[in-house]
Amino acid sequence: MIAFILGAAGSGKTHAIIEEIRGELERAPEGPALIWLLPEQATFQAETALVAGPGPIGATRVHVVSFRSLADRVRDHHGVPRTPLLSAVGRLLLLTRVYARVGAGLTVFPGDMSRGELDNLAALLAELMRHGCTPAALRQQADTLGAGVLGGKLRDCALLLEAYEAELAATCQDPDLILGEVVKTLSVSTFAAGARVWVDGFSGLNGQERRVLRALARRAADMKISLLIDPADGGRGAALHAPVEETYRALLRDFEEDGLAVAPPAVLRDSTPRFARAPELLHLAAHLFAPGARPYAGPAAAIELVPC
């Protein structure tokens, strides 16, 4: 079963996850994995918060991970050897070699590129890899577009991506391709079998990350995903929350395609816990997008305006 936890900032989404993990550990210190998936920069703070409260001070079931460290855990669990990861500079050097080898076969891109143009091309290929676009998929889309310029660009991208991946196979690994390999491993993995999964703190997910969640959801006992969406704001924060809401809709489509059951979302509305010691922040969060909001009457020591 998949469930979403929706709420504004400070409504207690992360706190609810922490309490669930602690409760699970108290109930059964050993058992299937408990996976808490967060952005890379949030994992240390989450681990600290998890062990700061009552309950077991250590557990082997809990994995507080980012997508990248989840990939490492899955590969280590299955004994997959780690290969050196390609840096941004290494990617550019490898792409330069690839371009020199296949440049004559390109139809739209120039035969030679400057350093700045190669930087842009490297960023484009990285974006395609992050979203799981394969050379075959690019060629298929190019065929639907016909012989125009856009179709030619897609064919050039397919040729470059194919040659780039072939070069990688003999040298090292591109970090933007790791998650695609992990999706294949998760489909038969014992690491995630029967696991409980919580996903927290993401404002958006690329194609590869969504495929990882789909693979996890198919293997796990249940999955809960918290998103910064406030259904009660009356659309006042629509521009701010639009990327998160698009992620929400994309995930719902993904799970529906996979035939996975999704429970009605849990909506948390109380922002008092986080802002209990700073009522000025509670007022700001509640009225940020409200037209004609009343001014805050008390001191605002927790708010500082910084010129930029």
XYZ file of C-alpha atoms in Angstrom:
308
model
C 0.000 0.000 0.000
C 1.209 3.496 -0.872
C 0.137 6.576 1.057
C 0.945 10.264 0.746
C 1.412 12.648 3.661
C 0.545 16.206 2.630
C 0.988 19.378 4.638
C 2.452 22.855 4.826
C 5.898 23.596 6.236
C 6.052 22.792 9.933
C 2.886 20.680 9.940
C 4.698 17.630 11.334
C 5.319 15.440 8.279
C 8.894 14.543 9.229
C 7.961 14.226 12.902
C 5.250 11.700 11.982
C 7.795 9.649 10.023
C 10.270 9.660 12.913
C 7.578 8.495 15.324
C 6.552 5.692 12.958
C 10.131 4.457 12.583
C 10.706 4.569 16.345
C 7.447 2.703 16.923
C 8.431 0.025 14.424
C 11.829 -0.400 16.097
C 10.264 -0.747 19.527
C 7.866 -3.336 18.167
C 10.520 -5.354 16.318
C 14.215 -4.391 16.576
C 15.025 -6.988 13.904
C 13.209 -7.577 10.655
C 12.855 -6.293 7.095
C 14.541 -3.012 6.227
C 13.146 0.346 7.274
C 14.205 2.752 4.525
C 13.974 6.517 5.029
C 14.794 8.181 1.708
C 15.788 11.868 1.755
C 17.786 14.430 -0.228
C 21.533 13.997 0.257
C 21.935 17.120 2.385
C 19.189 16.065 4.821
C 20.364 12.579 5.778
C 22.702 13.533 8.634
C 20.114 15.787 10.283
C 17.504 13.044 9.927
C 19.753 10.427 11.513
C 20.467 12.812 14.393
C 16.766 13.467 14.947
C 15.973 9.762 14.820
C 18.379 8.818 17.619
C 17.776 11.939 19.719
C 14.466 10.797 21.164
C 13.394 7.810 23.255
C 13.690 4.307 21.940
C 16.546 2.071 20.772
C 19.862 3.892 20.368
C 20.946 1.654 17.529
C 19.362 -0.623 14.970
C 20.434 -2.610 11.958
C 17.035 -2.362 10.260
C 17.081 1.385 9.607
C 18.639 2.862 6.482
C 18.585 6.675 6.324
C 19.701 7.193 2.747
C 19.738 9.432 -0.299
C 19.153 7.971 -3.749
C 22.899 7.700 -4.249
C 23.583 5.961 -0.945
C 20.550 3.703 -1.488
C 22.206 2.597 -4.715
C 25.380 1.800 -2.761
C 23.436 -0.187 -0.126
C 21.603 -2.224 -2.760
C 24.785 -2.996 -4.707
C 26.695 -3.887 -1.540
C 23.832 -6.144 -0.416
C 24.060 -8.088 -3.667
C 27.844 -8.072 -3.850
C 27.993 -5.876 -6.946
C 31.513 -4.426 -7.165
C 31.792 -0.662 -7.189
C 33.457 0.945 -10.173
C 35.070 4.395 -10.137
C 32.598 7.230 -10.624
C 33.162 9.715 -13.398
C 33.605 13.340 -12.313
C 32.254 16.328 -14.235
C 35.706 16.925 -15.717
C 36.050 13.245 -16.588
C 32.656 13.320 -18.295
C 33.758 16.268 -20.423
C 37.012 14.574 -21.403
C 35.212 11.356 -22.302
C 32.609 13.245 -24.297
C 35.365 15.059 -26.185
C 36.808 11.696 -27.223
C 33.373 10.380 -28.170
C 32.606 13.489 -30.216
C 35.858 13.178 -32.140
C 35.003 9.561 -32.974
C 31.359 9.930 -34.066
C 31.200 13.613 -35.034
C 31.293 12.830 -38.752
C 28.033 10.901 -38.416
C 26.065 13.774 -36.878
C 23.451 15.486 -39.023
C 22.524 18.628 -37.050
C 25.241 19.201 -34.464
C 28.455 20.679 -35.886
C 31.441 18.472 -36.613
C 33.538 20.393 -34.095
C 32.469 22.033 -30.835
C 34.076 24.631 -28.598
C 34.634 23.980 -24.895
C 31.509 25.939 -24.000
C 29.408 24.007 -26.514
C 30.728 20.715 -25.144
C 29.824 21.860 -21.624
C 26.258 22.460 -22.799
C 26.165 19.106 -24.578
C 27.438 17.328 -21.444
C 24.665 18.978 -19.425
C 22.101 17.877 -22.030
C 23.258 14.250 -21.988
C 23.308 14.276 -18.178
C 19.699 15.463 -18.159
C 18.708 12.737 -20.603
C 20.395 10.099 -18.442
C 18.774 11.392 -15.242
C 15.361 11.008 -16.862
C 16.117 7.528 -18.150
C 16.105 8.415 -21.859
C 17.801 5.602 -23.777
C 19.247 5.838 -27.294
C 16.452 3.555 -28.520
C 13.776 5.796 -26.993
C 15.359 8.893 -28.531
C 15.438 7.287 -31.974
C 11.835 6.182 -31.643
C 10.775 9.726 -30.782
C 12.888 11.078 -33.655
C 11.086 8.780 -36.090
C 7.733 10.212 -35.019
C 9.047 13.727 -35.748
C 10.280 12.874 -39.213
C 13.225 14.437 -41.024
C 13.069 17.899 -39.467
C 15.694 19.643 -37.363
C 14.281 18.455 -34.027
C 14.204 14.850 -35.196
C 17.787 15.209 -36.404
C 18.880 16.562 -33.012
C 17.310 13.607 -31.255
C 19.101 11.187 -33.593
C 22.386 12.990 -32.917
C 21.743 12.761 -29.167
C 20.994 9.053 -29.525
C 24.232 8.460 -31.423
C 26.296 10.425 -28.882
C 24.627 8.801 -25.869
C 25.096 5.333 -27.331
C 28.800 5.953 -28.015
C 29.235 7.564 -24.601
C 27.729 4.563 -22.794
C 29.935 2.213 -24.828
C 33.034 4.174 -23.736
C 31.866 4.074 -20.125
C 31.495 0.305 -20.151
C 35.231 -0.036 -20.636
C 36.344 2.604 -18.117
C 34.134 3.746 -15.240
C 30.575 4.636 -14.283
C 28.574 7.814 -14.774
C 26.713 8.780 -11.574
C 23.631 9.705 -13.616
C 23.330 6.117 -14.874
C 23.636 4.376 -11.493
C 19.959 4.611 -10.583
C 18.947 2.953 -13.827
C 21.047 -0.072 -12.902
C 19.641 -0.066 -9.369
C 16.086 -0.231 -10.748
C 16.998 -3.503 -12.482
C 18.555 -4.881 -9.291
C 15.614 -3.852 -7.104
C 13.202 -5.812 -9.267
C 14.676 -9.041 -7.838
C 16.285 -7.647 -4.687
C 15.940 -9.222 -1.262
C 17.142 -5.952 0.264
C 13.772 -4.260 -0.246
C 11.560 -7.345 0.063
C 8.944 -6.650 2.729
C 10.573 -3.339 3.641
C 8.784 -0.259 4.923
C 9.745 2.861 3.006
C 9.354 6.553 3.817
C 10.188 9.266 1.264
C 10.601 12.754 2.679
C 11.861 16.228 1.821
C 11.800 16.201 -1.999
C 10.391 19.102 -3.987
C 10.820 17.220 -7.259
C 11.967 13.884 -8.662
C 13.552 13.140 -12.007
C 12.656 10.162 -14.161
C 15.321 7.855 -12.747
C 14.348 8.659 -9.147
C 10.677 7.989 -9.873
C 11.617 4.629 -11.419
C 13.496 3.753 -8.221
C 10.377 4.542 -6.172
C 8.263 2.400 -8.484
C 10.712 -0.490 -8.105
C 10.796 -0.056 -4.328
C 7.003 0.123 -4.104
C 6.650 -3.165 -5.978
C 8.953 -4.942 -3.488
C 8.158 -3.159 -0.222
C 5.370 -3.921 2.229
C 4.300 -0.279 2.209
C 5.547 3.163 1.224
C 4.715 6.623 2.561
C 5.694 9.781 0.678
C 5.559 13.209 2.327
C 5.121 16.268 0.124
C 5.047 19.991 0.858
C 1.510 20.619 -0.365
C -1.054 22.600 1.602
C -4.541 21.774 0.263
C -5.998 24.447 2.562
C -4.133 27.446 1.122
C -6.874 28.103 -1.431
C -4.389 28.213 -4.297
C -2.587 31.255 -2.893
C 0.741 29.421 -2.987
C 0.101 27.796 -6.350
C 3.284 29.116 -7.970
C 5.437 28.045 -5.017
C 3.920 24.580 -4.733
C 3.483 23.894 -8.464
C 6.650 21.732 -8.847
C 5.687 19.605 -5.848
C 2.124 19.207 -7.079
C 3.403 18.131 -10.495
C 5.589 15.536 -8.757
C 2.521 14.348 -6.844
C 0.513 13.939 -10.051
C 3.417 12.165 -11.803
C 3.781 9.672 -8.934
C 0.046 8.971 -8.931
C 0.261 8.220 -12.671
C 3.293 5.975 -12.133
C 1.635 3.923 -9.396
C -1.591 3.645 -11.378
C 0.341 2.309 -14.392
C 1.951 -0.308 -12.136
C -1.393 -1.331 -10.647
C -0.305 -0.335 -7.129
C -2.937 0.646 -4.582
C -2.771 4.215 -3.260
C -4.590 5.133 -0.058
C -6.298 8.521 0.394
C -3.685 11.093 1.461
C -3.182 12.047 5.088
C -3.356 15.835 5.356
C -1.572 17.511 8.293
C -2.767 21.038 8.984
C -1.261 22.169 12.294
C 1.942 24.231 11.903
C 2.191 25.008 15.627
C 4.799 22.358 16.628
C 7.684 23.732 14.549
C 6.897 27.406 15.188
C 5.875 27.169 18.849
C 8.872 29.274 19.917
C 8.592 31.733 17.024
C 4.963 32.824 16.555
C 6.110 35.431 14.039
C 7.200 32.610 11.715
C 3.866 30.861 12.225
C 2.110 34.098 11.230
C 4.354 34.519 8.186
C 3.805 30.928 7.021
C 0.037 31.251 7.447
C -0.320 34.611 5.652
C 2.537 34.682 3.140
C 0.230 34.437 0.122
C -2.929 35.867 1.682
C -4.016 39.170 0.088
C -4.583 41.915 2.629
C -3.124 39.902 5.498
C -3.099 41.670 8.837
C 0.331 42.781 10.134
C 1.944 40.817 12.940
C 1.551 42.758 16.175
C 4.361 41.326 18.286
C 8.172 41.367 18.080
C 9.703 39.648 15.056
C 13.139 38.675 16.349
C 13.181 35.422 14.353
C 12.775 37.239 11.031
C 15.645 39.100 9.420
C 15.633 40.881 6.060
C 18.908 40.456 4.205
C 19.634 42.691 1.189
C 20.810 40.830 -1.893
